[in-house]
Amino acid sequence: MKYGRTYNFSAGPAMMPEEVLEEIAAEMLNYRGSGMCVMEMSHRSKAFQQIRDEAEADLRTLMGIPDNYKVLFLQGGGTLEFAMVPMNLMKNGVACYVETGAWSKKAIAEAKKYGEVIIAASSADKNFSYIPDCSDLDIPENADYVYICENETINGTTYRTLPNTKGHVLVADQSSMFLSRPCDVSRYGLIWAGVQKNVGPAGMSVAIIREDLLREDLPAFVPTYLRYKTHADADSLYNTPNCWAIYCCGKVFKYLLKNGGLAAMAARNEEKAAVLYGFLDQSRFFTGAVRREDRSLMNVPFVSPSKEQDADVVAASKAAGFDNLKGHKSVGGLRASIYNAMPKEGVEALVAFLKAYEAEHL
Ligand SMILES: *Cc1c(COP(=O)(O)O)cnc(C)c1O
């Protein structure tokens, strides 16, 4: 790795492509002859307008976003989306949620503040180690939407098949898998993602919402700023947006387009994940935490034989140049997040380290 950088397995904020960071560094003090850094630039300036417009256009190309969907650049992170979704989409006051782990539980708790939440399926019975069958959910006629966390960052599961929503609107939190594989946007009513996992710097989320879901008739208590329509009508420039994040994410969108788009990313991510899962599957020391067919390509939780040993692995890996392998505090164990920007060499180096550790401690 150049510049003395480490392989950073953080779940987020996480690694960004080195080439993108170099470009940002080169433009830091004087963005393309403007005489200023993007951080110093008015969000109403021509230069920034172009940055914003290109970011949206490139994201539309990358994902093949249909014309009847709006792309919004929002603040408040993923956590605010837990509230914005029910505030904006609960018309009848009822929604179905699939409970698959830590992040869907947070979404459920927040949605309960606004209306009735029906848990349509859950994997709580087995410690959220799998994705429940969602082919025939019991969805009441008046449910406003069906909500999923498409990749559970902490529990390490992902959907291979989207739920059968029986004609209801599908809402997906894609935070930790956004742009990791191709996505048929037309199957969703709303996709949202915090960008600090798989795309750019913290402080922004992207929402992709079908136009007919942009409601005017929201209850009076919903603040102006928390209405999707406010941001859609203003092209995400209702107030000062996170200009820096829009700029950095725009660079990543261009980088992804140049490197083969989402199909190429999916192939790379499959290959990288196979290196790590291949090792875990045959290890007699480390154990993966998730049912095979539901394993995330992005977040890989695993354990050693004991809690004490887990802590020792984290310390030893840190000394060997690998950062942030500790599992989330709520579940413990170990976790390697291997997003788009993690090079295959990083995963191979980690596996070599784990192999050597196993040989020494088995
Ligand atoms: C990180 C994460 C969130 C919360 O994001 P914040 O920006 O920290 O609020 C929500 N959902 C998923 C799946 C996440 O990984």
GROMACS .gro file of C-alpha atoms and ligand atoms in nm:
model
  377
    1MET     CA    1   0.000   0.000   0.000
    2LYS     CA    2   0.121   0.349  -0.092
    3TYR     CA    3   0.162   0.638   0.155
    4GLY     CA    4   0.191   0.398   0.449
    5ARG     CA    5  -0.183   0.334   0.435
    6THR     CA    6  -0.322   0.025   0.609
    7TYR     CA    7  -0.582  -0.227   0.503
    8ASN     CA    8  -0.878  -0.081   0.686
    9PHE     CA    9  -1.160  -0.327   0.749
   10SER     CA   10  -1.386  -0.071   0.918
   11ALA     CA   11  -1.762  -0.103   0.866
   12GLY     CA   12  -1.779   0.274   0.811
   13PRO     CA   13  -1.650   0.529   0.756
   14ALA     CA   14  -1.441   0.301   0.543
   15MET     CA   15  -1.182   0.287   0.269
   16MET     CA   16  -1.221   0.493  -0.047
   17PRO     CA   17  -1.042   0.422  -0.376
   18GLU     CA   18  -0.685   0.549  -0.353
   19GLU     CA   19  -0.707   0.699  -0.701
   20VAL     CA   20  -1.005   0.908  -0.591
   21LEU     CA   21  -0.824   1.032  -0.281
   22GLU     CA   22  -0.528   1.132  -0.499
   23GLU     CA   23  -0.754   1.330  -0.732
   24ILE     CA   24  -0.918   1.503  -0.437
   25ALA     CA   25  -0.574   1.585  -0.294
   26ALA     CA   26  -0.462   1.734  -0.626
   27GLU     CA   27  -0.770   1.961  -0.638
   28MET     CA   28  -0.765   2.047  -0.267
   29LEU     CA   29  -0.619   2.397  -0.273
   30ASN     CA   30  -0.746   2.516  -0.609
   31TYR     CA   31  -1.034   2.333  -0.771
   32ARG     CA   32  -0.985   2.355  -1.148
   33GLY     CA   33  -0.870   2.717  -1.155
   34SER     CA   34  -1.156   2.840  -0.936
   35GLY     CA   35  -0.902   2.972  -0.685
   36MET     CA   36  -1.065   2.780  -0.401
   37CYS     CA   37  -1.122   2.441  -0.246
   38VAL     CA   38  -1.463   2.280  -0.291
   39MET     CA   39  -1.501   2.315   0.089
   40GLU     CA   40  -1.483   2.693   0.045
   41MET     CA   41  -1.723   2.714  -0.245
   42SER     CA   42  -2.076   2.852  -0.246
   43HIS     CA   43  -2.334   2.583  -0.300
   44ARG     CA   44  -2.503   2.828  -0.539
   45SER     CA   45  -2.191   2.873  -0.753
   46LYS     CA   46  -2.169   2.753  -1.112
   47ALA     CA   47  -1.873   2.530  -1.031
   48PHE     CA   48  -2.060   2.355  -0.752
   49GLN     CA   49  -2.382   2.329  -0.953
   50GLN     CA   50  -2.182   2.137  -1.212
   51ILE     CA   51  -2.034   1.909  -0.945
   52ARG     CA   52  -2.383   1.833  -0.813
   53ASP     CA   53  -2.540   1.781  -1.154
   54GLU     CA   54  -2.263   1.550  -1.270
   55ALA     CA   55  -2.282   1.349  -0.947
   56GLU     CA   56  -2.653   1.291  -1.002
   57ALA     CA   57  -2.615   1.215  -1.373
   58ASP     CA   58  -2.334   0.968  -1.309
   59LEU     CA   59  -2.527   0.792  -1.034
   60ARG     CA   60  -2.827   0.766  -1.269
   61THR     CA   61  -2.607   0.607  -1.535
   62LEU     CA   62  -2.436   0.371  -1.288
   63MET     CA   63  -2.762   0.235  -1.146
   64GLY     CA   64  -2.981   0.283  -1.453
   65ILE     CA   65  -3.223   0.493  -1.249
   66PRO     CA   66  -3.552   0.540  -1.438
   67ASP     CA   67  -3.672   0.895  -1.516
   68ASN     CA   68  -3.967   0.871  -1.277
   69TYR     CA   69  -3.734   0.849  -0.976
   70LYS     CA   70  -3.575   1.145  -0.797
   71VAL     CA   71  -3.221   1.130  -0.659
   72LEU     CA   72  -3.178   1.317  -0.331
   73PHE     CA   73  -2.860   1.405  -0.143
   74LEU     CA   74  -2.964   1.432   0.222
   75GLN     CA   75  -2.806   1.492   0.562
   76GLY     CA   76  -2.873   1.326   0.895
   77GLY     CA   77  -2.718   0.996   0.796
   78GLY     CA   78  -2.893   0.663   0.788
   79THR     CA   79  -3.043   0.722   1.129
   80LEU     CA   80  -3.257   1.014   1.015
   81GLU     CA   81  -3.393   0.799   0.732
   82PHE     CA   82  -3.538   0.565   0.994
   83ALA     CA   83  -3.771   0.854   1.082
   84MET     CA   84  -3.813   1.011   0.738
   85VAL     CA   85  -3.941   0.688   0.585
   86PRO     CA   86  -4.248   0.648   0.810
   87MET     CA   87  -4.305   1.025   0.828
   88ASN     CA   88  -4.324   1.049   0.451
   89LEU     CA   89  -4.466   0.715   0.346
   90MET     CA   90  -4.714   0.614   0.616
   91LYS     CA   91  -5.044   0.728   0.476
   92ASN     CA   92  -5.263   0.462   0.636
   93GLY     CA   93  -5.037   0.445   0.938
   94VAL     CA   94  -4.938   0.080   0.886
   95ALA     CA   95  -4.617  -0.067   0.750
   96CYS     CA   96  -4.453  -0.411   0.733
   97TYR     CA   97  -4.093  -0.452   0.840
   98VAL     CA   98  -3.866  -0.752   0.798
   99GLU     CA   99  -3.654  -0.790   1.110
  100THR     CA  100  -3.308  -0.919   1.018
  101GLY     CA  101  -3.071  -0.759   1.268
  102ALA     CA  102  -2.944  -0.448   1.439
  103TRP     CA  103  -3.024  -0.193   1.168
  104SER     CA  104  -3.373  -0.318   1.086
  105LYS     CA  105  -3.447  -0.320   1.460
  106LYS     CA  106  -3.351   0.047   1.480
  107ALA     CA  107  -3.572   0.124   1.183
  108ILE     CA  108  -3.861  -0.063   1.347
  109ALA     CA  109  -3.821   0.119   1.679
  110GLU     CA  110  -3.828   0.455   1.504
  111ALA     CA  111  -4.124   0.370   1.279
  112LYS     CA  112  -4.328   0.273   1.588
  113LYS     CA  113  -4.326   0.639   1.689
  114TYR     CA  114  -4.539   0.721   1.385
  115GLY     CA  115  -4.766   0.427   1.326
  116GLU     CA  116  -4.834   0.058   1.345
  117VAL     CA  117  -4.544  -0.167   1.261
  118ILE     CA  118  -4.608  -0.526   1.158
  119ILE     CA  119  -4.309  -0.759   1.174
  120ALA     CA  120  -4.380  -0.954   0.856
  121ALA     CA  121  -4.084  -1.190   0.906
  122SER     CA  122  -3.792  -1.219   1.145
  123SER     CA  123  -3.469  -1.410   1.193
  124ALA     CA  124  -3.447  -1.323   1.564
  125ASP     CA  125  -3.497  -1.693   1.650
  126LYS     CA  126  -3.147  -1.775   1.527
  127ASN     CA  127  -2.963  -1.465   1.632
  128PHE     CA  128  -3.015  -1.295   1.294
  129SER     CA  129  -2.784  -1.539   1.118
  130TYR     CA  130  -3.004  -1.573   0.810
  131ILE     CA  131  -3.258  -1.395   0.589
  132PRO     CA  132  -3.612  -1.526   0.644
  133ASP     CA  133  -3.822  -1.654   0.355
  134CYS     CA  134  -4.007  -1.352   0.217
  135SER     CA  135  -4.181  -1.518  -0.076
  136ASP     CA  136  -4.525  -1.527   0.084
  137LEU     CA  137  -4.547  -1.261   0.354
  138ASP     CA  138  -4.872  -1.184   0.529
  139ILE     CA  139  -4.915  -0.820   0.424
  140PRO     CA  140  -5.239  -0.642   0.513
  141GLU     CA  141  -5.412  -0.464   0.228
  142ASN     CA  142  -5.366  -0.120   0.387
  143ALA     CA  143  -4.990  -0.152   0.453
  144ASP     CA  144  -4.817   0.154   0.313
  145TYR     CA  145  -4.489  -0.022   0.241
  146VAL     CA  146  -4.265  -0.321   0.311
  147TYR     CA  147  -3.929  -0.230   0.460
  148ILE     CA  148  -3.605  -0.426   0.448
  149CYS     CA  149  -3.245  -0.368   0.546
  150GLU     CA  150  -3.094  -0.521   0.233
  151ASN     CA  151  -2.753  -0.580   0.390
  152GLU     CA  152  -2.723  -0.602   0.768
  153THR     CA  153  -2.384  -0.445   0.838
  154ILE     CA  154  -2.348  -0.582   1.190
  155ASN     CA  155  -2.498  -0.929   1.140
  156GLY     CA  156  -2.346  -0.989   0.795
  157THR     CA  157  -2.653  -1.101   0.600
  158THR     CA  158  -2.781  -0.994   0.260
  159TYR     CA  159  -3.084  -1.066   0.043
  160ARG     CA  160  -3.026  -1.277  -0.268
  161THR     CA  161  -3.396  -1.246  -0.360
  162LEU     CA  162  -3.612  -0.943  -0.286
  163PRO     CA  163  -3.933  -0.997  -0.088
  164ASN     CA  164  -4.256  -1.056  -0.271
  165THR     CA  165  -4.436  -0.739  -0.161
  166LYS     CA  166  -4.760  -0.837  -0.338
  167GLY     CA  167  -4.792  -0.501  -0.504
  168HIS     CA  168  -4.693  -0.294  -0.201
  169VAL     CA  169  -4.414  -0.038  -0.210
  170LEU     CA  170  -4.070  -0.180  -0.127
  171VAL     CA  171  -3.837   0.037   0.082
  172ALA     CA  172  -3.474  -0.069   0.126
  173ASP     CA  173  -3.189   0.048   0.343
  174GLN     CA  174  -2.893  -0.023   0.115
  175SER     CA  175  -2.634   0.160   0.327
  176SER     CA  176  -2.372  -0.112   0.343
  177MET     CA  177  -2.422  -0.252  -0.007
  178PHE     CA  178  -2.499   0.058  -0.212
  179LEU     CA  179  -2.325   0.030  -0.551
  180SER     CA  180  -2.170  -0.306  -0.466
  181ARG     CA  181  -2.375  -0.490  -0.730
  182PRO     CA  182  -2.631  -0.414  -1.002
  183CYS     CA  183  -2.972  -0.306  -0.876
  184ASP     CA  184  -3.306  -0.298  -1.058
  185VAL     CA  185  -3.432   0.033  -0.917
  186SER     CA  186  -3.777  -0.013  -1.071
  187ARG     CA  187  -3.854  -0.286  -0.814
  188TYR     CA  188  -3.835  -0.036  -0.526
  189GLY     CA  189  -4.040   0.262  -0.422
  190LEU     CA  190  -3.754   0.403  -0.218
  191ILE     CA  191  -3.390   0.309  -0.178
  192TRP     CA  192  -3.174   0.497   0.064
  193ALA     CA  193  -2.814   0.461   0.178
  194GLY     CA  194  -2.570   0.637   0.407
  195VAL     CA  195  -2.268   0.691   0.184
  196GLN     CA  196  -1.996   0.643   0.446
  197LYS     CA  197  -2.003   0.264   0.413
  198ASN     CA  198  -1.938   0.187   0.049
  199VAL     CA  199  -1.901   0.523  -0.125
  200GLY     CA  200  -1.758   0.834   0.036
  201PRO     CA  201  -1.712   1.046   0.346
  202ALA     CA  202  -1.964   1.052   0.632
  203GLY     CA  203  -2.240   1.307   0.654
  204MET     CA  204  -2.469   1.227   0.366
  205SER     CA  205  -2.727   0.976   0.255
  206VAL     CA  206  -2.863   0.923  -0.092
  207ALA     CA  207  -3.232   0.857  -0.143
  208ILE     CA  208  -3.379   0.734  -0.470
  209ILE     CA  209  -3.753   0.776  -0.460
  210ARG     CA  210  -4.033   0.711  -0.709
  211GLU     CA  211  -4.206   1.038  -0.789
  212ASP     CA  212  -4.557   0.929  -0.694
  213LEU     CA  213  -4.433   0.878  -0.336
  214LEU     CA  214  -4.340   1.246  -0.299
  215ARG     CA  215  -4.643   1.355  -0.104
  216GLU     CA  216  -4.775   1.704  -0.040
  217ASP     CA  217  -5.047   1.595   0.200
  218LEU     CA  218  -4.823   1.511   0.494
  219PRO     CA  219  -4.934   1.571   0.855
  220ALA     CA  220  -4.854   1.924   0.969
  221PHE     CA  221  -4.607   1.799   1.230
  222VAL     CA  222  -4.363   1.679   0.963
  223PRO     CA  223  -4.093   1.948   0.946
  224THR     CA  224  -4.024   2.106   0.608
  225TYR     CA  225  -3.671   1.975   0.609
  226LEU     CA  226  -3.783   1.616   0.670
  227ARG     CA  227  -4.013   1.600   0.369
  228TYR     CA  228  -3.862   1.423   0.069
  229LYS     CA  229  -4.060   1.656  -0.154
  230THR     CA  230  -3.880   1.961  -0.016
  231HIS     CA  231  -3.549   1.821  -0.134
  232ALA     CA  232  -3.685   1.681  -0.460
  233ASP     CA  233  -3.836   2.017  -0.560
  234ALA     CA  234  -3.506   2.195  -0.488
  235ASP     CA  235  -3.270   1.942  -0.651
  236SER     CA  236  -3.118   1.879  -0.305
  237LEU     CA  237  -3.027   2.248  -0.275
  238TYR     CA  238  -3.311   2.356  -0.047
  239ASN     CA  239  -3.048   2.463   0.203
  240THR     CA  240  -2.670   2.423   0.214
  241PRO     CA  241  -2.608   2.058   0.139
  242ASN     CA  242  -2.303   1.854   0.234
  243CYS     CA  243  -2.108   1.995  -0.062
  244TRP     CA  244  -1.792   1.807   0.027
  245ALA     CA  245  -1.963   1.469   0.040
  246ILE     CA  246  -2.144   1.534  -0.288
  247TYR     CA  247  -1.811   1.620  -0.450
  248CYS     CA  248  -1.628   1.314  -0.312
  249CYS     CA  249  -1.914   1.076  -0.394
  250GLY     CA  250  -1.928   1.221  -0.745
  251LYS     CA  251  -1.563   1.126  -0.786
  252VAL     CA  252  -1.638   0.772  -0.670
  253PHE     CA  253  -1.931   0.747  -0.915
  254LYS     CA  254  -1.693   0.844  -1.200
  255TYR     CA  255  -1.436   0.596  -1.076
  256LEU     CA  256  -1.696   0.316  -1.074
  257LEU     CA  257  -1.815   0.404  -1.425
  258LYS     CA  258  -1.457   0.403  -1.552
  259ASN     CA  259  -1.391   0.065  -1.391
  260GLY     CA  260  -1.674  -0.130  -1.549
  261GLY     CA  261  -1.974  -0.016  -1.344
  262LEU     CA  262  -2.173  -0.224  -1.099
  263ALA     CA  263  -2.147  -0.556  -1.284
  264ALA     CA  264  -1.768  -0.534  -1.264
  265MET     CA  265  -1.791  -0.436  -0.895
  266ALA     CA  266  -2.015  -0.736  -0.824
  267ALA     CA  267  -1.769  -0.973  -0.993
  268ARG     CA  268  -1.478  -0.826  -0.796
  269ASN     CA  269  -1.674  -0.836  -0.471
  270GLU     CA  270  -1.777  -1.200  -0.527
  271GLU     CA  271  -1.414  -1.289  -0.588
  272LYS     CA  272  -1.291  -1.104  -0.280
  273ALA     CA  273  -1.557  -1.249  -0.051
  274ALA     CA  274  -1.485  -1.601  -0.183
  275VAL     CA  275  -1.124  -1.567  -0.065
  276LEU     CA  276  -1.234  -1.495   0.292
  277TYR     CA  277  -1.534  -1.731   0.308
  278GLY     CA  278  -1.327  -2.004   0.144
  279PHE     CA  279  -1.080  -1.975   0.427
  280LEU     CA  280  -1.346  -1.960   0.701
  281ASP     CA  281  -1.529  -2.264   0.561
  282GLN     CA  282  -1.226  -2.490   0.600
  283SER     CA  283  -1.084  -2.334   0.918
  284ARG     CA  284  -1.089  -2.541   1.238
  285PHE     CA  285  -1.031  -2.227   1.447
  286PHE     CA  286  -1.244  -1.949   1.298
  287THR     CA  287  -1.617  -1.982   1.231
  288GLY     CA  288  -1.840  -1.768   1.011
  289ALA     CA  289  -2.158  -1.642   1.176
  290VAL     CA  290  -2.406  -1.654   0.888
  291ARG     CA  291  -2.599  -1.916   0.687
  292ARG     CA  292  -2.414  -1.979   0.364
  293GLU     CA  293  -2.678  -1.862   0.115
  294ASP     CA  294  -2.741  -1.534   0.299
  295ARG     CA  295  -2.383  -1.423   0.355
  296SER     CA  296  -2.299  -1.061   0.284
  297LEU     CA  297  -2.028  -0.983   0.029
  298MET     CA  298  -1.951  -0.666   0.220
  299ASN     CA  299  -1.946  -0.745   0.593
  300VAL     CA  300  -1.807  -1.074   0.714
  301PRO     CA  301  -1.859  -1.148   1.086
  302PHE     CA  302  -1.673  -1.445   1.235
  303VAL     CA  303  -1.548  -1.574   1.569
  304SER     CA  304  -1.250  -1.756   1.714
  305PRO     CA  305  -1.301  -2.020   1.989
  306SER     CA  306  -1.345  -1.762   2.269
  307LYS     CA  307  -1.403  -1.396   2.351
  308GLU     CA  308  -1.052  -1.369   2.494
  309GLN     CA  309  -0.910  -1.517   2.179
  310ASP     CA  310  -1.112  -1.271   1.966
  311ALA     CA  311  -0.953  -0.983   2.154
  312ASP     CA  312  -0.609  -1.133   2.099
  313VAL     CA  313  -0.675  -1.171   1.724
  314VAL     CA  314  -0.776  -0.805   1.705
  315ALA     CA  315  -0.459  -0.696   1.885
  316ALA     CA  316  -0.233  -0.920   1.676
  317SER     CA  317  -0.398  -0.813   1.350
  318LYS     CA  318  -0.355  -0.448   1.442
  319ALA     CA  319   0.015  -0.507   1.505
  320ALA     CA  320   0.037  -0.679   1.165
  321GLY     CA  321  -0.110  -0.377   0.985
  322PHE     CA  322  -0.482  -0.460   0.963
  323ASP     CA  323  -0.723  -0.211   1.113
  324ASN     CA  324  -1.072  -0.237   1.261
  325LEU     CA  325  -1.130  -0.612   1.270
  326LYS     CA  326  -1.322  -0.594   1.595
  327GLY     CA  327  -1.687  -0.697   1.567
  328HIS     CA  328  -1.958  -0.444   1.652
  329LYS     CA  329  -1.982  -0.385   2.027
  330SER     CA  330  -2.337  -0.522   2.033
  331VAL     CA  331  -2.239  -0.867   1.900
  332GLY     CA  332  -1.867  -0.897   1.972
  333GLY     CA  333  -1.644  -1.134   1.776
  334LEU     CA  334  -1.461  -1.026   1.464
  335ARG     CA  335  -1.576  -0.859   1.146
  336ALA     CA  336  -1.403  -0.776   0.820
  337SER     CA  337  -1.580  -0.519   0.604
  338ILE     CA  338  -1.460  -0.558   0.250
  339TYR     CA  339  -1.633  -0.285   0.051
  340ASN     CA  340  -1.567  -0.187  -0.312
  341ALA     CA  341  -1.249   0.001  -0.224
  342MET     CA  342  -1.083  -0.286  -0.037
  343PRO     CA  343  -0.833  -0.437  -0.282
  344LYS     CA  344  -0.827  -0.812  -0.331
  345GLU     CA  345  -0.468  -0.808  -0.205
  346GLY     CA  346  -0.601  -0.675   0.125
  347VAL     CA  347  -0.832  -0.972   0.168
  348GLU     CA  348  -0.559  -1.215   0.063
  349ALA     CA  349  -0.318  -1.059   0.311
  350LEU     CA  350  -0.579  -1.087   0.587
  351VAL     CA  351  -0.639  -1.454   0.509
  352ALA     CA  352  -0.263  -1.522   0.515
  353PHE     CA  353  -0.250  -1.356   0.857
  354LEU     CA  354  -0.548  -1.554   0.991
  355LYS     CA  355  -0.400  -1.879   0.858
  356ALA     CA  356  -0.071  -1.815   1.033
  357TYR     CA  357  -0.256  -1.719   1.352
  358GLU     CA  358  -0.457  -2.040   1.337
  359ALA     CA  359  -0.148  -2.253   1.283
  360GLU     CA  360   0.009  -2.096   1.589
  361HIS     CA  361  -0.293  -2.120   1.821
  362LEU     CA  362  -0.482  -2.433   1.721
  363LIG     C1  363  -2.444   0.249   0.929
  363LIG     C2  364  -2.580   0.209   0.896
  363LIG     C3  365  -2.692   0.288   0.929
  363LIG     C4  366  -2.682   0.416   1.010
  363LIG     O1  367  -2.604   0.512   0.951
  363LIG     P1  368  -2.567   0.650   1.022
  363LIG     O2  369  -2.525   0.731   0.904
  363LIG     O3  370  -2.457   0.624   1.118
  363LIG     O4  371  -2.688   0.704   1.086
  363LIG     C5  372  -2.816   0.244   0.890
  363LIG     N1  373  -2.832   0.130   0.824
  363LIG     C6  374  -2.727   0.049   0.791
  363LIG     C7  375  -2.752  -0.077   0.718
  363LIG     C8  376  -2.599   0.087   0.827
  363LIG     O5  377  -2.495   0.008   0.795
   0.00000   0.00000   0.00000
